[in-house]
Amino acid sequence: MAATSQGVGEPGLARRAVGLPTAISATFGLILATTVMVSVPQLFSASTVALVALILGLVAMYLQAMSFSELATMIPKAGSMNEYVRAGLGPFFATLTVFVGYFAIVIFPGSSEAFLSATILSDEAFLGLGLTFKWWVTIIVVAIAILNLFGIRAFAALEVPLTFLLAASLLVFGIAGILGVGDPVGAALPAVDFDVDLLTALIGLAIFTFVGVEYTCPLAEELGRPERDIPWGMFIGLTLVAVPMFLWGIAATRYIPLDELGDPTQITNMNVATAIFGDLGTWWMGILSVAATLSTLNAVAAGVPRIIYGMSQTRQMPAVLGWLTPSTRAPAIGIVLVSIPPIVLNVTDQTLEGGFLELILAGVLGWGLAYVIIHVTQIVLRVREPNARRPYRSPLFPLPQILGIALLVVAALNIFPDPEIESNIYADFGIFLVISIVFSLLYNVVTYGPAKMFRPVPLSEVYRESEIIAERLPDAG
């Protein structure tokens, strides 16, 4: 496919090409990953206080969705969080937010997600094709990249049906498990062992269960009604994940002894599914695991390249990254870029050496920092621009933002119960944070200059850019 460079005001992403189901699916697909189907039963192995931790994690993401919904409907642009933070705190913090919160997912959780499903596919007892997990990672990631090169409709054609397949299937597993199908070893609701210290220790993993709520925001320029689709996409997507996930976690405790359920060396979701439905469960969960990985990587391949595209329009990324395929208007260079890290990290065995859980939670720390910056941006813009048009207004301002920040800080300070693993997580994130800060400083110094890179971009200028783009973009045919 040939590509063409895009500038502000030139024909760009496909306008009004998709609707609310795609917005819901983008949020759902990013959240419900194979790694989440593994980590939730492991949470419940510690104690049923995990259910309280998960509820707090869900609340934290509902609060996050409030801030994102207000900002995204104020500034409905593909650059999403970069655009919001640029207007609130300036280009440096905008670039930093994207790097720690969105490039981190490609490098850490995205690579681990690909690894987990590839491991299932490489198991001779499951598929028996004789390919190693490295081959399967490459096949999965390349297939998703090619699909997304065909544009937002191709993304939606896969993401929407996967969303409903995953939600319905996980709901069936959860209900069947709670009802005691097969040969359960425990009660439907184990005795509650409420411990505040344990609850605090589990909050980091609980919040990981629901991160990614905002992946509908980069689709703003392609959604039919962004002022409706973005908030509803996030809130419905979160709920659609939460209900079957809670049932799945409770059901898992009925079938696997708790010491085995919490074993990090096990692919827990496969063990639980097999215990509930036997061989049928093994195949069903194997297919669901691959589907969840496809859904998650598909959401990443749709969302992050559009953020990169948006940043190229504001000179925060090289202009070459704004190239779109002329026939499908897909951000081709960004799609290729986000496909490289999962392949490289798996082919070089980094997901084995570092442990996939450590990589996931290092990425979650980046996400958490980005989320805090988003809350702060929402507060700053509400105070500085009280009369700006806000199709969605976060209620009870600023309580959701303050409470959301508090929950994120608690989660970051208690990212994992094991001190050794926790120190490795902090080390991985620390290295990536330093690299992100240095890059953000250097690039913005060159692009904007030392003074302007910390100066917020006037909201009127952001609106003017949006109006120019809206006037000149062709509607999707």
Coordinates of C-alpha atoms in Angstrom, one line a residue:
M1 CA 0.0 0.0 0.0
A2 CA 1.3 3.4 -0.9
A3 CA 1.4 6.0 1.9
T4 CA 0.9 9.7 1.9
S5 CA 2.1 12.3 4.5
Q6 CA -0.7 14.1 6.3
G7 CA -0.6 17.6 7.7
V8 CA -3.2 19.5 9.8
G9 CA -6.2 20.1 7.6
E10 CA -5.3 17.6 4.9
P11 CA -7.5 14.5 4.4
G12 CA -6.8 12.1 7.2
L13 CA -8.5 9.4 9.2
A14 CA -11.9 8.0 8.0
R15 CA -14.5 10.3 9.4
R16 CA -17.7 8.9 11.0
A17 CA -16.9 5.4 9.8
V18 CA -17.9 3.4 13.0
G19 CA -20.3 3.8 15.9
L20 CA -21.0 2.8 19.5
P21 CA -20.5 -1.0 19.2
T22 CA -16.9 -0.3 18.0
A23 CA -16.4 2.2 20.9
I24 CA -17.5 -0.4 23.4
S25 CA -15.4 -3.1 21.8
A26 CA -12.2 -1.0 21.9
T27 CA -12.6 -0.6 25.6
F28 CA -13.6 -4.2 26.2
G29 CA -11.0 -5.7 23.9
L30 CA -8.1 -3.9 25.6
I31 CA -9.3 -4.8 29.1
L32 CA -10.2 -8.4 28.7
A33 CA -6.9 -9.9 27.9
T34 CA -5.7 -13.5 28.4
T35 CA -3.4 -12.2 31.1
V36 CA -6.4 -10.8 33.0
M37 CA -8.2 -14.2 32.7
V38 CA -5.1 -15.7 34.4
S39 CA -4.5 -13.0 37.0
V40 CA -8.1 -12.8 38.4
P41 CA -8.3 -16.4 39.6
Q42 CA -4.8 -15.9 41.1
L43 CA -6.1 -12.9 43.0
F44 CA -8.9 -15.0 44.5
S45 CA -6.3 -17.6 45.6
A46 CA -5.1 -15.1 48.2
S47 CA -8.5 -14.5 49.8
T48 CA -12.0 -13.5 48.9
V49 CA -11.0 -10.0 49.9
A50 CA -9.8 -10.0 46.3
L51 CA -13.5 -9.3 45.4
V52 CA -13.3 -6.1 47.4
A53 CA -10.0 -5.2 45.7
L54 CA -11.6 -5.8 42.3
I55 CA -14.5 -3.6 43.1
L56 CA -12.1 -0.9 44.2
G57 CA -10.2 -1.4 40.9
L58 CA -13.5 -1.1 39.0
V59 CA -14.4 2.1 40.9
A60 CA -11.0 3.6 40.1
M61 CA -11.6 3.0 36.4
Y62 CA -15.1 4.4 36.5
L63 CA -13.6 7.5 38.0
Q64 CA -10.9 7.5 35.3
A65 CA -13.6 7.2 32.6
M66 CA -15.3 10.3 34.0
S67 CA -12.1 12.4 33.4
F68 CA -11.4 10.8 30.0
S69 CA -15.0 11.3 28.9
E70 CA -15.0 15.0 29.8
L71 CA -11.6 15.6 28.1
A72 CA -12.4 13.5 25.0
T73 CA -15.7 15.1 24.3
M74 CA -14.1 18.6 24.8
I75 CA -11.3 17.7 22.4
P76 CA -12.5 14.8 20.1
K77 CA -9.2 14.2 18.3
A78 CA -7.2 11.1 17.5
G79 CA -4.2 12.3 19.5
S80 CA -6.5 11.9 22.6
M81 CA -4.5 12.0 25.8
N82 CA -1.7 13.9 24.1
E83 CA -4.2 16.6 23.0
Y84 CA -5.8 16.9 26.5
V85 CA -2.5 17.2 28.3
R86 CA -1.0 19.5 25.7
A87 CA -3.9 21.9 26.4
G88 CA -3.7 21.4 30.2
L89 CA 0.0 21.1 31.1
G90 CA 2.0 21.7 27.9
P91 CA 3.8 19.6 25.2
F92 CA 6.4 18.1 27.5
F93 CA 3.9 16.4 29.9
A94 CA 1.8 15.4 26.9
T95 CA 4.7 13.6 25.3
L96 CA 5.6 12.0 28.6
T97 CA 2.1 10.8 29.2
V98 CA 2.0 9.0 25.9
F99 CA 5.3 7.4 26.4
V100 CA 4.8 6.1 29.9
G101 CA 1.2 5.2 29.5
Y102 CA 0.9 4.0 25.9
F103 CA 4.3 3.0 24.5
A104 CA 4.8 1.1 27.8
I105 CA 1.8 -1.1 27.0
V106 CA 3.3 -2.1 23.7
I107 CA 6.6 -3.0 25.3
F108 CA 5.4 -4.6 28.5
P109 CA 1.8 -5.9 28.7
G110 CA 1.4 -6.3 25.0
S111 CA 4.5 -8.5 24.7
S112 CA 3.4 -10.6 27.7
E113 CA -0.1 -11.0 26.2
A114 CA 1.3 -12.3 23.0
F115 CA 3.5 -14.7 24.9
L116 CA 0.7 -16.2 26.9
S117 CA -1.5 -17.2 24.0
A118 CA 1.5 -18.2 21.9
T119 CA 2.4 -20.6 24.7
I120 CA -1.1 -22.1 24.6
L121 CA -1.0 -22.5 20.8
S122 CA 2.5 -24.1 20.9
D123 CA 1.3 -26.8 23.4
E124 CA 1.3 -30.1 21.4
A125 CA -1.6 -31.3 23.5
F126 CA -3.7 -28.4 22.4
L127 CA -3.0 -27.8 18.7
G128 CA -0.1 -30.0 17.8
L129 CA 1.3 -28.1 14.8
G130 CA 4.8 -28.2 16.1
L131 CA 5.4 -24.4 16.0
T132 CA 7.3 -22.8 18.9
F133 CA 5.7 -19.9 20.9
K134 CA 8.1 -17.5 19.0
W135 CA 6.5 -18.4 15.7
W136 CA 3.0 -18.1 17.1
V137 CA 3.8 -14.6 18.5
T138 CA 5.1 -13.5 15.1
I139 CA 2.1 -14.9 13.3
I140 CA -0.4 -13.3 15.7
V141 CA 1.2 -9.9 15.7
V142 CA 1.8 -9.7 12.0
A143 CA -1.8 -10.8 11.2
I144 CA -3.2 -8.1 13.5
A145 CA -0.9 -5.5 11.9
I146 CA -2.1 -6.5 8.4
L147 CA -5.7 -6.4 9.4
N148 CA -5.4 -2.8 10.8
L149 CA -3.7 -1.6 7.7
F150 CA -7.1 -2.1 6.0
G151 CA -8.5 0.6 8.2
I152 CA -10.9 1.2 11.1
R153 CA -13.7 -0.9 9.5
A154 CA -11.5 -3.9 9.4
F155 CA -10.6 -3.3 13.0
A156 CA -14.3 -3.1 13.9
A157 CA -15.2 -6.2 11.9
L158 CA -12.9 -8.3 14.1
E159 CA -13.3 -6.4 17.4
V160 CA -17.1 -6.3 17.7
P161 CA -17.8 -10.0 17.3
L162 CA -14.8 -10.9 19.5
T163 CA -16.2 -8.7 22.3
F164 CA -19.5 -10.5 22.4
L165 CA -17.9 -14.0 22.0
L166 CA -15.6 -13.3 25.0
A167 CA -18.2 -11.7 27.2
A168 CA -20.8 -14.5 26.6
S169 CA -18.3 -17.3 27.0
L170 CA -16.7 -16.0 30.2
L171 CA -20.2 -15.5 31.6
V172 CA -21.0 -19.1 30.8
F173 CA -17.8 -20.3 32.5
G174 CA -18.6 -18.2 35.6
I175 CA -22.2 -19.2 36.0
A176 CA -21.4 -22.9 35.4
G177 CA -18.6 -22.8 37.9
I178 CA -20.7 -21.1 40.6
L179 CA -23.5 -23.7 40.0
G180 CA -21.0 -26.5 40.5
V181 CA -21.0 -28.0 37.0
G182 CA -18.5 -30.9 36.8
D183 CA -16.6 -31.8 40.0
P184 CA -16.0 -28.8 42.2
V185 CA -13.7 -29.1 45.2
G186 CA -15.0 -26.1 47.2
A187 CA -18.0 -24.0 48.1
A188 CA -19.4 -21.3 45.8
L189 CA -18.4 -18.6 48.1
P190 CA -15.4 -19.4 50.3
A191 CA -15.3 -17.9 53.8
V192 CA -14.5 -14.2 53.7
D193 CA -11.1 -13.4 55.2
F194 CA -11.0 -9.6 55.4
D195 CA -7.6 -8.2 56.0
V196 CA -6.8 -4.6 55.3
D197 CA -3.1 -5.2 54.7
L198 CA -3.9 -8.0 52.2
L199 CA -6.5 -5.8 50.5
T200 CA -3.9 -3.0 50.1
A201 CA -1.4 -5.5 48.6
L202 CA -3.9 -6.7 46.0
I203 CA -5.1 -3.3 44.8
G204 CA -2.3 -3.0 42.2
L205 CA -3.3 -6.3 40.5
A206 CA -7.0 -5.4 40.8
I207 CA -6.5 -2.1 39.0
F208 CA -4.6 -4.0 36.3
T209 CA -7.7 -6.0 35.7
F210 CA -9.5 -2.9 34.3
V211 CA -6.8 -0.6 32.8
G212 CA -7.3 0.3 29.2
V213 CA -10.7 1.9 29.6
E214 CA -9.7 4.9 27.4
Y215 CA -8.9 3.0 24.2
T216 CA -12.0 4.3 22.6
C217 CA -10.7 7.9 22.8
P218 CA -8.2 7.7 19.9
L219 CA -11.1 6.7 17.6
A220 CA -12.8 10.1 18.2
E221 CA -12.4 11.3 14.7
E222 CA -13.8 8.1 13.2
L223 CA -16.8 7.7 15.5
G224 CA -20.2 8.7 14.3
R225 CA -21.2 10.6 17.5
P226 CA -18.1 10.9 19.7
E227 CA -19.9 13.0 22.3
R228 CA -22.1 9.9 22.9
D229 CA -20.0 7.0 21.8
I230 CA -16.9 7.8 23.9
P231 CA -18.5 8.0 27.4
W232 CA -21.0 5.2 26.7
G233 CA -18.2 3.1 25.1
M234 CA -16.1 3.3 28.2
F235 CA -18.9 2.8 30.8
I236 CA -20.6 0.0 29.0
G237 CA -17.2 -1.6 28.1
L238 CA -16.1 -1.6 31.8
T239 CA -19.4 -3.1 33.0
L240 CA -19.4 -5.7 30.2
V241 CA -16.0 -6.9 31.5
A242 CA -16.7 -6.6 35.2
V243 CA -19.7 -8.9 35.6
P244 CA -18.4 -12.0 33.9
M245 CA -14.9 -11.4 35.4
F246 CA -16.2 -11.3 39.0
L247 CA -18.2 -14.6 38.4
W248 CA -15.1 -16.2 36.7
G249 CA -12.9 -15.4 39.7
I250 CA -15.4 -16.7 42.3
A251 CA -16.0 -19.9 40.2
A252 CA -12.2 -20.6 39.9
T253 CA -12.0 -21.1 43.7
R254 CA -14.4 -24.0 43.5
Y255 CA -12.3 -26.1 41.2
I256 CA -8.6 -25.6 41.9
P257 CA -7.0 -25.8 45.4
L258 CA -6.0 -22.3 46.4
D259 CA -2.2 -23.1 46.6
E260 CA -2.4 -24.4 43.0
L261 CA -4.7 -21.5 41.9
G262 CA -2.1 -19.0 43.0
D263 CA 0.9 -20.7 41.3
P264 CA 2.4 -18.2 38.9
T265 CA 4.0 -20.9 36.8
Q266 CA 0.6 -22.2 35.8
I267 CA -1.7 -21.1 32.9
T268 CA -4.5 -20.8 35.4
N269 CA -7.3 -20.0 33.1
M270 CA -6.7 -23.3 31.2
N271 CA -6.7 -25.3 34.4
V272 CA -9.9 -23.8 35.7
A273 CA -11.7 -24.3 32.3
T274 CA -10.6 -27.9 32.1
A275 CA -11.8 -28.5 35.7
I276 CA -15.3 -27.2 34.8
F277 CA -15.9 -28.7 31.4
G278 CA -13.2 -31.3 30.9
D279 CA -11.7 -31.6 27.4
L280 CA -14.4 -29.2 26.0
G281 CA -13.3 -26.6 28.6
T282 CA -9.6 -27.0 27.5
W283 CA -10.5 -26.4 23.8
W284 CA -13.0 -23.7 24.6
M285 CA -10.6 -21.7 26.9
G286 CA -7.8 -22.2 24.4
I287 CA -9.9 -20.6 21.7
L288 CA -11.0 -17.9 24.1
S289 CA -7.4 -17.2 25.1
V290 CA -6.3 -16.7 21.5
A291 CA -9.5 -14.6 20.9
A292 CA -8.7 -12.4 23.9
T293 CA -5.1 -11.8 22.7
L294 CA -6.3 -11.0 19.2
S295 CA -8.9 -8.6 20.7
T296 CA -6.3 -6.9 23.0
L297 CA -3.6 -6.6 20.4
N298 CA -6.2 -5.4 17.8
A299 CA -7.2 -2.6 20.2
V300 CA -3.5 -1.6 20.8
A301 CA -2.9 -1.6 17.0
A302 CA -5.9 0.6 16.5
G303 CA -5.4 3.0 19.4
V304 CA -1.7 3.7 19.8
P305 CA -0.9 4.4 16.1
R306 CA -3.8 6.9 16.1
I307 CA -2.2 8.7 19.1
I308 CA 1.1 8.7 17.2
Y309 CA -0.7 10.0 14.1
G310 CA -2.2 12.8 16.2
M311 CA 1.1 13.7 17.7
S312 CA 2.7 14.0 14.2
Q313 CA 0.1 16.7 13.4
T314 CA 1.2 18.8 16.4
R315 CA 5.0 18.4 15.8
Q316 CA 5.4 16.1 18.9
M317 CA 6.4 13.3 16.6
P318 CA 8.2 13.3 13.3
A319 CA 5.9 14.1 10.4
V320 CA 6.7 10.8 8.7
L321 CA 4.7 9.0 11.4
G322 CA 1.6 10.8 10.1
W323 CA 1.6 8.9 6.9
L324 CA -1.7 7.2 6.1
T325 CA -2.6 4.6 3.5
P326 CA -4.6 6.4 0.8
S327 CA -7.2 3.7 0.2
T328 CA -8.0 2.9 3.9
R329 CA -6.6 6.0 5.7
A330 CA -4.9 3.8 8.3
P331 CA -1.9 5.1 10.2
A332 CA 0.5 2.6 8.6
I333 CA 3.8 3.6 10.1
G334 CA 2.4 3.6 13.6
I335 CA 0.9 0.2 13.1
V336 CA 4.2 -1.2 12.0
L337 CA 6.0 0.4 14.9
V338 CA 3.7 -1.0 17.6
S339 CA 4.1 -4.5 16.1
I340 CA 7.8 -4.6 16.5
P341 CA 8.3 -4.8 20.3
P342 CA 6.1 -7.8 21.0
I343 CA 7.9 -9.8 18.4
V344 CA 11.4 -8.7 19.4
L345 CA 10.9 -9.2 23.1
N346 CA 9.5 -12.7 22.6
V347 CA 12.0 -13.8 20.0
T348 CA 14.9 -12.7 22.3
D349 CA 13.3 -14.5 25.3
Q350 CA 12.8 -11.3 27.3
T351 CA 9.3 -12.4 28.4
L352 CA 10.8 -15.6 29.8
E353 CA 13.8 -14.0 31.5
G354 CA 11.9 -11.1 33.1
G355 CA 8.7 -13.0 33.9
F356 CA 5.5 -12.0 32.1
L357 CA 3.8 -10.8 35.3
E358 CA 6.7 -8.4 36.1
L359 CA 6.4 -7.0 32.5
I360 CA 2.7 -6.5 32.8
L361 CA 2.9 -4.6 36.1
A362 CA 5.7 -2.5 34.9
G363 CA 3.4 -1.4 32.2
V364 CA 0.6 -0.9 34.7
L365 CA 2.8 1.6 36.6
G366 CA 3.2 3.6 33.4
W367 CA -0.5 3.5 32.8
G368 CA -1.1 4.6 36.4
L369 CA 1.2 7.6 36.0
A370 CA -0.6 8.6 32.8
Y371 CA -3.9 8.3 34.5
V372 CA -2.8 10.6 37.3
I373 CA -1.7 13.1 34.7
I374 CA -5.1 12.9 33.0
H375 CA -6.9 13.5 36.3
V376 CA -4.7 16.5 37.0
T377 CA -5.3 17.8 33.4
Q378 CA -9.1 17.5 33.8
I379 CA -8.9 19.5 37.1
V380 CA -6.6 22.2 35.5
L381 CA -8.8 22.7 32.4
R382 CA -12.1 22.7 34.5
V383 CA -10.6 25.6 36.6
R384 CA -8.8 27.4 33.8
E385 CA -11.6 27.0 31.1
P386 CA -14.9 26.9 33.1
N387 CA -17.0 28.0 30.1
A388 CA -15.6 25.6 27.6
R389 CA -18.1 23.3 25.8
R390 CA -18.3 20.0 27.6
P391 CA -20.8 17.5 26.1
Y392 CA -20.0 15.3 29.1
R393 CA -19.2 16.9 32.5
S394 CA -17.6 14.8 35.3
P395 CA -20.1 14.9 38.2
L396 CA -19.2 16.0 41.7
F397 CA -16.0 17.7 40.6
P398 CA -13.3 17.4 41.9
L399 CA -14.1 14.4 44.2
P400 CA -13.9 11.7 41.4
Q401 CA -10.5 13.0 40.4
I402 CA -9.1 13.3 43.9
L403 CA -10.4 9.8 44.9
G404 CA -9.1 8.4 41.5
I405 CA -5.6 9.8 42.1
A406 CA -5.6 8.4 45.7
L407 CA -6.5 4.9 44.5
L408 CA -3.9 5.0 41.8
V409 CA -1.2 6.1 44.3
V410 CA -2.1 3.3 46.7
A411 CA -2.0 0.8 43.9
A412 CA 1.4 2.0 42.7
L413 CA 2.9 1.8 46.2
N414 CA 1.5 -1.8 46.5
I415 CA 2.0 -3.1 43.0
F416 CA 2.7 -6.7 44.1
P417 CA 2.7 -8.6 47.4
D418 CA 6.2 -10.3 46.9
P419 CA 9.0 -7.7 47.7
E420 CA 11.5 -9.2 45.3
I421 CA 9.1 -9.2 42.4
E422 CA 7.9 -5.7 43.4
S423 CA 11.5 -4.4 43.3
N424 CA 12.0 -5.9 39.8
I425 CA 8.7 -4.2 38.6
Y426 CA 9.9 -0.8 39.9
A427 CA 13.3 -1.3 38.3
D428 CA 11.8 -2.1 34.9
F429 CA 9.4 0.9 35.1
G430 CA 12.2 3.2 36.4
I431 CA 14.4 2.5 33.4
F432 CA 11.5 3.2 31.0
L433 CA 10.5 6.3 32.9
V434 CA 14.0 7.8 32.7
I435 CA 14.1 7.1 29.0
S436 CA 10.7 8.6 28.5
I437 CA 11.7 11.8 30.4
V438 CA 14.9 12.2 28.5
F439 CA 13.2 11.7 25.1
S440 CA 10.4 14.1 26.0
L441 CA 12.8 16.8 27.1
L442 CA 15.1 16.5 24.1
Y443 CA 12.4 16.2 21.4
N444 CA 10.3 19.1 22.8
V445 CA 13.3 21.3 23.3
V446 CA 14.1 20.9 19.6
T447 CA 10.5 21.2 18.5
Y448 CA 9.0 23.9 20.8
G449 CA 12.0 25.4 22.6
P450 CA 12.8 25.3 26.4
A451 CA 10.1 27.8 27.3
K452 CA 7.2 26.7 25.2
M453 CA 7.4 23.0 26.0
F454 CA 6.0 23.6 29.5
R455 CA 3.5 26.2 28.3
P456 CA -0.1 24.9 27.8
V457 CA -1.4 25.2 24.3
P458 CA -4.5 27.6 24.4
L459 CA -7.7 25.6 24.1
S460 CA -8.8 28.0 21.3
E461 CA -5.8 26.9 19.2
V462 CA -6.7 23.2 19.8
Y463 CA -10.2 23.9 18.7
R464 CA -9.1 25.8 15.6
E465 CA -7.0 22.8 14.6
S466 CA -10.0 20.5 15.1
E467 CA -12.3 22.7 13.1
I468 CA -9.9 22.8 10.2
I469 CA -9.6 19.1 10.2
A470 CA -13.4 18.6 10.4
E471 CA -14.0 20.9 7.5
R472 CA -11.6 19.2 5.2
L473 CA -11.9 15.6 6.1
P474 CA -14.1 13.6 3.7
D475 CA -16.9 11.5 5.2
A476 CA -16.3 7.7 5.0
G477 CA -18.1 6.3 2.0

